[in-house]
PDB file of C-alpha atoms and ligand atoms in Angstrom:
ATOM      1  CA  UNK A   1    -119.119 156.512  -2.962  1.00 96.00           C
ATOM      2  CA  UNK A   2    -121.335 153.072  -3.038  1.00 97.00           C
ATOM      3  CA  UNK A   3    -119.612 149.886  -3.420  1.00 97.00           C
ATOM      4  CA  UNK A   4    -116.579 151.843  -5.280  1.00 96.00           C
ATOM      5  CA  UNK A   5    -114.473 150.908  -8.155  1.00 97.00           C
ATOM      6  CA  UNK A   6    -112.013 149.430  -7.316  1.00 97.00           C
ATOM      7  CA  UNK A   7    -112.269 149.231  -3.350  1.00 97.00           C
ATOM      8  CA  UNK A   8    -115.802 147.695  -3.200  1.00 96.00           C
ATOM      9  CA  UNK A   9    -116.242 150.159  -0.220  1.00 96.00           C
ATOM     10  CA  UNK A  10    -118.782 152.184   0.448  1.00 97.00           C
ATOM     11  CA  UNK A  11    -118.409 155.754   2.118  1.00 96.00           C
ATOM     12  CA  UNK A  12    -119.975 156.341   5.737  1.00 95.00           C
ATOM     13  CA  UNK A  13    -123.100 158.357   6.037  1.00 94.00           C
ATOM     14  CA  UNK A  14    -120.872 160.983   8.020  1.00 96.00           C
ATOM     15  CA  UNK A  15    -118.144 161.067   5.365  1.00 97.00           C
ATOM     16  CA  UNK A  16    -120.276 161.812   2.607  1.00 97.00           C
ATOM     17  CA  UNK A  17    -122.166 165.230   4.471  1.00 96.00           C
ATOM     18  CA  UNK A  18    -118.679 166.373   5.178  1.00 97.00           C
ATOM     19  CA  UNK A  19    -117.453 165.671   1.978  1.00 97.00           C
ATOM     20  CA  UNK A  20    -120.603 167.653   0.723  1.00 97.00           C
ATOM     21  CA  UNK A  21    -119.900 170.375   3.463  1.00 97.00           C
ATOM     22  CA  UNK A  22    -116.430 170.798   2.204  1.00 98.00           C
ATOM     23  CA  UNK A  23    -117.019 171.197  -1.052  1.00 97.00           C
ATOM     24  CA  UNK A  24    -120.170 173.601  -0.726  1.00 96.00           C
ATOM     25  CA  UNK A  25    -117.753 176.153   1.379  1.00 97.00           C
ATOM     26  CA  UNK A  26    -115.049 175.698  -1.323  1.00 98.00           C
ATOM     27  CA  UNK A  27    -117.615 176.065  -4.128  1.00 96.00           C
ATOM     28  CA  UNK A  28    -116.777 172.868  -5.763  1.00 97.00           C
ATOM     29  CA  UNK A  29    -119.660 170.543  -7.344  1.00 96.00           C
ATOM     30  CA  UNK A  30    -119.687 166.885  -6.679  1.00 97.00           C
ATOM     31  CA  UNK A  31    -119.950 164.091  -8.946  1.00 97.00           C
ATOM     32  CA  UNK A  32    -121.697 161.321  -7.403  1.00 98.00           C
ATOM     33  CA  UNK A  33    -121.112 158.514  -9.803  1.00 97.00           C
ATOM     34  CA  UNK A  34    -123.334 155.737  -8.505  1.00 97.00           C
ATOM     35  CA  UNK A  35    -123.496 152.705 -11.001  1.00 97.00           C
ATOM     36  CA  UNK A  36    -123.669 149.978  -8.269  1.00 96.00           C
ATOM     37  CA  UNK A  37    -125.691 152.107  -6.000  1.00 95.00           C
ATOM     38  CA  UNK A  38    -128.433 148.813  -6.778  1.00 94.00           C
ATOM     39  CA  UNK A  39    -126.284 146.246  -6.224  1.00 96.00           C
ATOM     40  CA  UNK A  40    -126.813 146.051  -2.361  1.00 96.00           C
ATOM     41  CA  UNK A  41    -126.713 142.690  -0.828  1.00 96.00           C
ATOM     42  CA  UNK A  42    -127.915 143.851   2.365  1.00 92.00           C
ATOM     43  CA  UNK A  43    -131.112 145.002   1.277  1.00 78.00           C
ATOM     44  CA  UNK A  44    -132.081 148.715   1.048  1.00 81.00           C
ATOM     45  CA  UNK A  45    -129.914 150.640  -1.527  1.00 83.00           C
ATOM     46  CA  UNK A  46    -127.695 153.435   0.649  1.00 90.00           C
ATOM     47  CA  UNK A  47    -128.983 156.711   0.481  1.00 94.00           C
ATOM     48  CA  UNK A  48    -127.780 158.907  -2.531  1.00 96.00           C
ATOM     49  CA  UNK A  49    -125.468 161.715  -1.571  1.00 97.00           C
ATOM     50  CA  UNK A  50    -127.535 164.126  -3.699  1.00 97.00           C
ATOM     51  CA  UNK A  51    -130.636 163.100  -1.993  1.00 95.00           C
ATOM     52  CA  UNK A  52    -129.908 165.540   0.798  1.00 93.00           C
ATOM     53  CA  UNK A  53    -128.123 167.907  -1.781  1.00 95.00           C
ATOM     54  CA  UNK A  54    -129.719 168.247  -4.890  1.00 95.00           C
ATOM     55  CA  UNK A  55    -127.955 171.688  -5.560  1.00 95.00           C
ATOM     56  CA  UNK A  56    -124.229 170.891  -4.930  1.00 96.00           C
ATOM     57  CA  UNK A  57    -124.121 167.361  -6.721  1.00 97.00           C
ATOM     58  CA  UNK A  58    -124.179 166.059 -10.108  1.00 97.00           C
ATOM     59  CA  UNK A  59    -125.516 162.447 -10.129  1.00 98.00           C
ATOM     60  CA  UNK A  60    -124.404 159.774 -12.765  1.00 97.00           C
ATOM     61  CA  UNK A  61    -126.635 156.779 -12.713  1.00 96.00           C
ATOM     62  CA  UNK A  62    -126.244 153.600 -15.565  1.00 97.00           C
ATOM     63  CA  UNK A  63    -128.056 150.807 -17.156  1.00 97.00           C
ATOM     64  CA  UNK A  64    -124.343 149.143 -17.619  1.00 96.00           C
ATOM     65  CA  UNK A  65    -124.659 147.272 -14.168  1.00 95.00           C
ATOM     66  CA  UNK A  66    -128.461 146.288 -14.149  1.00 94.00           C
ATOM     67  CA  UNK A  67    -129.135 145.699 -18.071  1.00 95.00           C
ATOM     68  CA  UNK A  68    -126.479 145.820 -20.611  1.00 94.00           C
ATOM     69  CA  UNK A  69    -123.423 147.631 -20.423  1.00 94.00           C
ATOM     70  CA  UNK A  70    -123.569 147.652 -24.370  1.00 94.00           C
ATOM     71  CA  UNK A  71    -126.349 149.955 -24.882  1.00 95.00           C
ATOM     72  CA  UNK A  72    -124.552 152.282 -23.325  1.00 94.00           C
ATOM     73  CA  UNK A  73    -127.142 154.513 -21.850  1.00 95.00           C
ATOM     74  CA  UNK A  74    -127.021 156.471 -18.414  1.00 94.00           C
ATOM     75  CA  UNK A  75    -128.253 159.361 -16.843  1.00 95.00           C
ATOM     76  CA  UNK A  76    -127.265 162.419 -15.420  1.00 95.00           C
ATOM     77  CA  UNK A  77    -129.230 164.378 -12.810  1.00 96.00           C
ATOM     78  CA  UNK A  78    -127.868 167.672 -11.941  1.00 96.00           C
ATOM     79  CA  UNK A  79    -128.507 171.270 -10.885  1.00 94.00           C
ATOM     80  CA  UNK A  80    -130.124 172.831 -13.605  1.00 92.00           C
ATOM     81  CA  UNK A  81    -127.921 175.671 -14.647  1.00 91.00           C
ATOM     82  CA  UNK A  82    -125.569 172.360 -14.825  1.00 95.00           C
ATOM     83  CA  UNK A  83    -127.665 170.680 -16.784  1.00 94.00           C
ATOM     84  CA  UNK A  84    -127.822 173.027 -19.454  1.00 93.00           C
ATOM     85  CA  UNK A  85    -124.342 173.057 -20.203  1.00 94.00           C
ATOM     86  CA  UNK A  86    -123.751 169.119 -19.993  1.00 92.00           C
ATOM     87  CA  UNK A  87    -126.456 168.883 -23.126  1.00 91.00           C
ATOM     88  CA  UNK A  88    -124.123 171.537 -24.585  1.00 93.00           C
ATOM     89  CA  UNK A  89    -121.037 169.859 -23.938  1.00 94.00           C
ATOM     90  CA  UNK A  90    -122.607 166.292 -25.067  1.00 90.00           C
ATOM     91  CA  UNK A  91    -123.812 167.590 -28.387  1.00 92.00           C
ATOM     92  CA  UNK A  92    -119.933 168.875 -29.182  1.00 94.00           C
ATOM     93  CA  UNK A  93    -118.685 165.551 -28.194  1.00 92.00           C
ATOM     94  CA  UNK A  94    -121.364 163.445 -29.698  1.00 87.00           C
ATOM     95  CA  UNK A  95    -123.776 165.499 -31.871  1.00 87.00           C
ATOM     96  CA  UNK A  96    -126.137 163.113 -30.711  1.00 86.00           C
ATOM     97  CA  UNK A  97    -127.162 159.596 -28.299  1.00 85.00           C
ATOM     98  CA  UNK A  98    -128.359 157.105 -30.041  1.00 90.00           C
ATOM     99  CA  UNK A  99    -132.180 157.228 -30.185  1.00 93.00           C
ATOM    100  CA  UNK A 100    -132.746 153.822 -30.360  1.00 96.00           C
ATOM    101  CA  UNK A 101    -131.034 152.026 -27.506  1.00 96.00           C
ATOM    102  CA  UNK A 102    -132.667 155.113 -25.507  1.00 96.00           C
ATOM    103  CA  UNK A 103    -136.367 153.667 -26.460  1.00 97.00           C
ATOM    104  CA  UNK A 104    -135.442 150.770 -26.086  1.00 97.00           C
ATOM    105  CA  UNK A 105    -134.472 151.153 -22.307  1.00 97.00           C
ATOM    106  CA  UNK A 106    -137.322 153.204 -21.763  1.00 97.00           C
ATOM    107  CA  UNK A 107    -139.701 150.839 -22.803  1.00 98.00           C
ATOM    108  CA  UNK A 108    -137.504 147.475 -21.016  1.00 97.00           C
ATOM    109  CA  UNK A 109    -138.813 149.964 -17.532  1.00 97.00           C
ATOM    110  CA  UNK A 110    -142.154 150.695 -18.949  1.00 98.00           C
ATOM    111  CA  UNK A 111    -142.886 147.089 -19.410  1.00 98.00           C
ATOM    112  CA  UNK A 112    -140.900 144.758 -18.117  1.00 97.00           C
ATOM    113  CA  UNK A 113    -140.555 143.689 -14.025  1.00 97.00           C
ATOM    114  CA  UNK A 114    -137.039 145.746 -13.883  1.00 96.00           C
ATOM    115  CA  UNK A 115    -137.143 145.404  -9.705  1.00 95.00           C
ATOM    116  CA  UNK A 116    -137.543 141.562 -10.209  1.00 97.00           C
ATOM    117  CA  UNK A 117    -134.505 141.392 -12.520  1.00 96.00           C
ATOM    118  CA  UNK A 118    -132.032 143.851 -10.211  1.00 95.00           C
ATOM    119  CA  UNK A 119    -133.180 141.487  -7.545  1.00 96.00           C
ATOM    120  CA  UNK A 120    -132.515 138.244  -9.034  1.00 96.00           C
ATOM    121  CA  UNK A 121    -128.761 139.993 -10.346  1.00 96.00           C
ATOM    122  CA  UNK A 122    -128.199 140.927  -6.640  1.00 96.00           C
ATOM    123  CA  UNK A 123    -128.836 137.365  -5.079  1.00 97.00           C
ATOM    124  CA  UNK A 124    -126.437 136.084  -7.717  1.00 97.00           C
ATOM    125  CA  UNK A 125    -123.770 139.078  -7.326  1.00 98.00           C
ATOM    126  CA  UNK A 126    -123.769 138.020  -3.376  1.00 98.00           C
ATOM    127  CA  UNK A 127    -123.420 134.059  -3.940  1.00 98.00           C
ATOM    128  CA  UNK A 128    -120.276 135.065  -6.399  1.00 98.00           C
ATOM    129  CA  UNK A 129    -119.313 137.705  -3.624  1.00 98.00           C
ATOM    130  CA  UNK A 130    -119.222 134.633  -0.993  1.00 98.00           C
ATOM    131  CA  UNK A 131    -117.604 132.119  -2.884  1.00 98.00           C
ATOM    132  CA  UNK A 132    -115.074 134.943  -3.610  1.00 98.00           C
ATOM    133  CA  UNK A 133    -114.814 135.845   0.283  1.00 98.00           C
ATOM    134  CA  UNK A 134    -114.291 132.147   1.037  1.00 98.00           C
ATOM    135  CA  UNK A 135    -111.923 131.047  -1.436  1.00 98.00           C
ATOM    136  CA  UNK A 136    -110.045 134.093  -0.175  1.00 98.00           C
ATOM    137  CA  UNK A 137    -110.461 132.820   3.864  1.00 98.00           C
ATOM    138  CA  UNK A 138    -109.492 129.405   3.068  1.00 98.00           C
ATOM    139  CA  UNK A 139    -106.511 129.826   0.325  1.00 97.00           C
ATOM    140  CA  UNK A 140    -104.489 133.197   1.122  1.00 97.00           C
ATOM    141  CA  UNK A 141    -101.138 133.102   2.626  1.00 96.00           C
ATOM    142  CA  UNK A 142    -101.423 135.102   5.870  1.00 95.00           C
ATOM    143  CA  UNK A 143    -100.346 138.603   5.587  1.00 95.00           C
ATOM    144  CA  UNK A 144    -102.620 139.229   2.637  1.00 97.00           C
ATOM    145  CA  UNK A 145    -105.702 141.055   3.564  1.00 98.00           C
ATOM    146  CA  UNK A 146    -108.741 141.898   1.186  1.00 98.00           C
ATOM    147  CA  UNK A 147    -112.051 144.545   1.737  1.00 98.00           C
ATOM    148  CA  UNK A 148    -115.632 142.702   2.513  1.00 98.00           C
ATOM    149  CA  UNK A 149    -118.099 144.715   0.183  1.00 98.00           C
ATOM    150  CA  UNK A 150    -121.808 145.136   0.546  1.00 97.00           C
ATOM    151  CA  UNK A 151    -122.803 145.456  -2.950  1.00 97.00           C
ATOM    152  CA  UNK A 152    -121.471 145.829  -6.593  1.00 97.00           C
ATOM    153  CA  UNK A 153    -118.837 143.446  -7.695  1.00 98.00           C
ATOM    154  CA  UNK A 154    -115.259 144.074  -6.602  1.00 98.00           C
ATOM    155  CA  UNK A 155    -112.903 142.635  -3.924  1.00 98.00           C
ATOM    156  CA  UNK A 156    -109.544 144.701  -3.111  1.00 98.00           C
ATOM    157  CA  UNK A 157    -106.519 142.508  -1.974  1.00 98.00           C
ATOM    158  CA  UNK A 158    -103.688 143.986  -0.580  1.00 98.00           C
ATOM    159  CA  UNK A 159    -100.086 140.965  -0.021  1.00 97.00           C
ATOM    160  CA  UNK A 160     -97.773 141.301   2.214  1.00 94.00           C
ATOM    161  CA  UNK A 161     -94.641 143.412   1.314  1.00 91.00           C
ATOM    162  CA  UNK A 162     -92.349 142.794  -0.695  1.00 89.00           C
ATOM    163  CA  UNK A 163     -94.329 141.638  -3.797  1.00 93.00           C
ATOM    164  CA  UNK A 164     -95.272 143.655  -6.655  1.00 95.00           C
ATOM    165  CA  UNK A 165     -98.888 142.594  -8.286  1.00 97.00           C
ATOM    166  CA  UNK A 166     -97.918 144.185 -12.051  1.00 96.00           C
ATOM    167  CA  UNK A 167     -94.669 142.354 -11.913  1.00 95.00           C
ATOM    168  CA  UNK A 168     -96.714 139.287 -10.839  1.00 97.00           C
ATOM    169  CA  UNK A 169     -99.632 139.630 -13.563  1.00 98.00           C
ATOM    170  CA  UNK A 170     -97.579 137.745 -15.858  1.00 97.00           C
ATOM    171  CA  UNK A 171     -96.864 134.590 -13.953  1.00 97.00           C
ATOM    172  CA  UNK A 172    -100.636 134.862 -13.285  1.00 98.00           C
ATOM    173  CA  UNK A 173    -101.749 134.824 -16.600  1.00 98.00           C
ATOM    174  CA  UNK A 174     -99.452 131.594 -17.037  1.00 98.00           C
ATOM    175  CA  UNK A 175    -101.401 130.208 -14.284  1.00 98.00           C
ATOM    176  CA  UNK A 176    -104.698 131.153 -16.240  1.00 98.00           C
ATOM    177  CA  UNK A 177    -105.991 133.286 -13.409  1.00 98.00           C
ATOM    178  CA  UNK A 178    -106.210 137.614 -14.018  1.00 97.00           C
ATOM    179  CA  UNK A 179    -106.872 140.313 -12.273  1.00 98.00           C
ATOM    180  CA  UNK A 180    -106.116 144.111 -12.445  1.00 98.00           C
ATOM    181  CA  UNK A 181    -102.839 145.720 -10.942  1.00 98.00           C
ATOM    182  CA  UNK A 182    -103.597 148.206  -8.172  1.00 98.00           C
ATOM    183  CA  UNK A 183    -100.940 150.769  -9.857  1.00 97.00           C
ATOM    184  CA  UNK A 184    -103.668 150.987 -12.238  1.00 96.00           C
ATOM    185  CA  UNK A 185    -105.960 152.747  -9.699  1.00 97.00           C
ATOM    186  CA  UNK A 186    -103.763 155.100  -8.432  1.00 96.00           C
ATOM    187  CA  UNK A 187    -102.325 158.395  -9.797  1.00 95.00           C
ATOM    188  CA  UNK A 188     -98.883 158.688  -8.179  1.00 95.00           C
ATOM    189  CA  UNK A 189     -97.168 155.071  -8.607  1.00 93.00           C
ATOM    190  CA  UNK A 190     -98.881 153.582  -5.266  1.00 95.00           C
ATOM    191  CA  UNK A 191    -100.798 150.479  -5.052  1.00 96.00           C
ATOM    192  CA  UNK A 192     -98.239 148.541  -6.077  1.00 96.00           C
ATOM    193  CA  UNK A 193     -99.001 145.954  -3.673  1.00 96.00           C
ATOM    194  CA  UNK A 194    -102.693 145.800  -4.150  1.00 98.00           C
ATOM    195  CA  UNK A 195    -104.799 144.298  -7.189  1.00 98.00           C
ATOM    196  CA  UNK A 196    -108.505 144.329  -7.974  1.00 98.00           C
ATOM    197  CA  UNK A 197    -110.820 141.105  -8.260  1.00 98.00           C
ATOM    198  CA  UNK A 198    -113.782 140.685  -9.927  1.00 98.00           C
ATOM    199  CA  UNK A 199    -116.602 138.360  -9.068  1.00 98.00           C
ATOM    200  CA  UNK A 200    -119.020 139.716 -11.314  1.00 96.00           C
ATOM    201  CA  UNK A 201    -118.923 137.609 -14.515  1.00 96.00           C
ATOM    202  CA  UNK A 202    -117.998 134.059 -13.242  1.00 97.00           C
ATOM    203  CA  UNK A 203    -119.589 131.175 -11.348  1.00 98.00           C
ATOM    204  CA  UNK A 204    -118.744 130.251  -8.369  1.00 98.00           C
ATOM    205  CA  UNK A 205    -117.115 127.232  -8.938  1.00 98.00           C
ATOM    206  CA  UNK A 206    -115.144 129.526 -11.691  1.00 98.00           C
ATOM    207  CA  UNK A 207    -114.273 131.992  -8.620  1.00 98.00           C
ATOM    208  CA  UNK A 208    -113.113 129.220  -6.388  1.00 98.00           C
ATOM    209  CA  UNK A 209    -110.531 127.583  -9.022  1.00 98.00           C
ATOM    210  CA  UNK A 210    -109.476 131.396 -10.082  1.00 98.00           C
ATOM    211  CA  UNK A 211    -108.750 132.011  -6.218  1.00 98.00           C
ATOM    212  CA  UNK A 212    -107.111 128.762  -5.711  1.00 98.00           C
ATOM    213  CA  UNK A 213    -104.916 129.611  -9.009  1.00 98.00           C
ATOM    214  CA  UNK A 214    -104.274 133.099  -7.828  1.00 98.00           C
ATOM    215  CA  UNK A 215    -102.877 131.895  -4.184  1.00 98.00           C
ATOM    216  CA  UNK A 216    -100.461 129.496  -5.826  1.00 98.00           C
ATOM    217  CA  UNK A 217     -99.457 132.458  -7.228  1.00 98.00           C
ATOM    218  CA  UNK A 218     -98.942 134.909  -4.330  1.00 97.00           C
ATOM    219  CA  UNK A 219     -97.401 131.915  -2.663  1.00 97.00           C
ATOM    220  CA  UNK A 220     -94.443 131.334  -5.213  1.00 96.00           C
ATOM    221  CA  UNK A 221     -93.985 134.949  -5.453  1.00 95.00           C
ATOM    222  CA  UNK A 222     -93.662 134.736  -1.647  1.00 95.00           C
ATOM    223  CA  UNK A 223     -91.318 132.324  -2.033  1.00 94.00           C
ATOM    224  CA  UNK A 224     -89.010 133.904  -4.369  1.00 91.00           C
ATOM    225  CA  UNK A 225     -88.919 137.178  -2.576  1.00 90.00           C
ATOM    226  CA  UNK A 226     -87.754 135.249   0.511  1.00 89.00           C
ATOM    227  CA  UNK A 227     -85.274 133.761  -1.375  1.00 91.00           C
ATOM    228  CA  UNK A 228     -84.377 136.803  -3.847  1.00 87.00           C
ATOM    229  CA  UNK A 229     -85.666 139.589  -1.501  1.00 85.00           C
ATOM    230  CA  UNK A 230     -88.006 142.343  -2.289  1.00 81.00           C
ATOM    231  CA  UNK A 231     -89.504 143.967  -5.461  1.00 71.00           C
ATOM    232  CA  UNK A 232     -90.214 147.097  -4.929  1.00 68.00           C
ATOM    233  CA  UNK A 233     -94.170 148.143  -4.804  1.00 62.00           C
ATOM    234  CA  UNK A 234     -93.361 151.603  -6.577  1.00 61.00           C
ATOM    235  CA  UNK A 235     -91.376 152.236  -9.747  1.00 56.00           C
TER     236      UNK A 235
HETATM  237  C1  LIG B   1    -117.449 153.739 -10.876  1.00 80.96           C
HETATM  238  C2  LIG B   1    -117.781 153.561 -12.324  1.00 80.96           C
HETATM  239  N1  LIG B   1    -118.300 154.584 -12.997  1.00 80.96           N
HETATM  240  C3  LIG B   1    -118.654 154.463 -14.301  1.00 80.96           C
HETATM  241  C4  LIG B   1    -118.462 153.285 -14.988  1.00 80.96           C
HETATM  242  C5  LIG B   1    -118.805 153.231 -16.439  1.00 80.96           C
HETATM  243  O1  LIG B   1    -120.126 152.937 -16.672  1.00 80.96           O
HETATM  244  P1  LIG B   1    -120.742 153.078 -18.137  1.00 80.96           P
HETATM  245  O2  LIG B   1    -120.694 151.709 -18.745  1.00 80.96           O
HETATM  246  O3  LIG B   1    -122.119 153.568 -17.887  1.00 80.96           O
HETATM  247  O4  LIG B   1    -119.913 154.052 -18.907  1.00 80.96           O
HETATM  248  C6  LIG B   1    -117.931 152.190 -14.333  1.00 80.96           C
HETATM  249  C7  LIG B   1    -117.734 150.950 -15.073  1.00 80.96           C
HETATM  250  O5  LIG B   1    -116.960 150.089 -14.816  1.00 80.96           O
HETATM  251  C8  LIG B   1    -117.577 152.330 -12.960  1.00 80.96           C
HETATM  252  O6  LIG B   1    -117.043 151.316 -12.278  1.00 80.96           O
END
């Protein structure tokens, strides 16, 4: 619900009680799966769904996004009865976590200034998140439209009709410039006209020339569908 995968949006206090409500009268746990929750740019973290519902949500939290997504280590904090069977269900998947990147982790937040490092990752997630929002302002064709997110490290952008970003990827991988086909998020065959960027890994001068490449692009694909006409956005 915070800073989502893909959308970079983050679900309004109202939606999430009624998305809570809903579920409690349909008996239906919620997974709250929060790795961003951190990255806020706009200074206090959003409040956790389960903090206000610690008996109808299962919370997934993760050291991927504010250490090192290859110790893969996270956390789970749910309902007891809940709890019980996820150990159950992780030993029959897994027999067992590594020990080792588990002490390790614990002992990175028992020593080291962990607050001081999210902090320092969320001033430089924002700059990229700006140069990414301003590349986008001053290079996209008009039509195209893109989400403004708070926190975490993804941009949606939506074209105008007409173009098709998996039949584009291609032709943007020529250009040296990639990004993730919104079919990808979807699961009946919509978001064809959508993509997901990332600003998370590169520098802002990096983002700039990427979103520069990107609406050359959009532009020539433009282009040829006024010229050819248009590919459709669902198979
Ligand atoms: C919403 C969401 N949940 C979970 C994950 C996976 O995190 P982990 O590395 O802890 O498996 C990601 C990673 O991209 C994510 O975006």
């Amino acid at each position: 619900p915070t800073f989502q995968n893909p959308g970079g949006i983050t679900l309004t206090a109202p939606r999430r009680s009624e998305v809570i409500e809903l579920c409690r009268r349909a008996g239906v746990l919620v997974v709250e799966d929060n790795p961003y929750g951190l990255l806020s740019f706009t200074g206090e973290p959003v409040r956790a769904m389960r903090a206000d519902a610690a008996d109808d949500v299962v919370y997934l939290g993760s050291f991927s996004k504010t250490l090192a997504p290859g110790l893969r280590v996270g956390w789970a904090l749910a309902p007891p009865a809940v709890t019980a069977r996820l150990v159950l269900a992780a030993e029959s998947a897994i027999l067992s976590q590594s020990m080792f990147t588990q002490l390790a982790v614990e002992r990175y937040l028992a020593t080291q200034p962990w607050t001081e490092q999210v902090k320092a990752f969320r001033e430089m997630y924002q700059e990229r998140r700006d140069a990414m929002l301003d590349a986008l302002d001053e290079a996209m064709p008009a039509g195209a439209s893109w989400t403004r997110p708070d926190g975490g490290f993804f941009v949606w952008l939506t074209l105008p009709d007409g173009v098709n970003t998996k039949a584009m990827l291609p032709r943007a991988i020529a250009a040296r410039v990639a990004y993730v086909p919104g079919v990808g998020f979807y699961a009946d065959g919509s978001g064809g006209i959508s993509m997901r960027l990332s600003y998370c890994y590169p520098s802002p001068e990096r983002i700039r020339e990427g979103v520069g490449r990107l609406s050359a692009v959009v532009r020539d694909e433009l282009a040829l569908r006024d010229t050819f006409g248009s590919h459709p956005s669902r198979p």
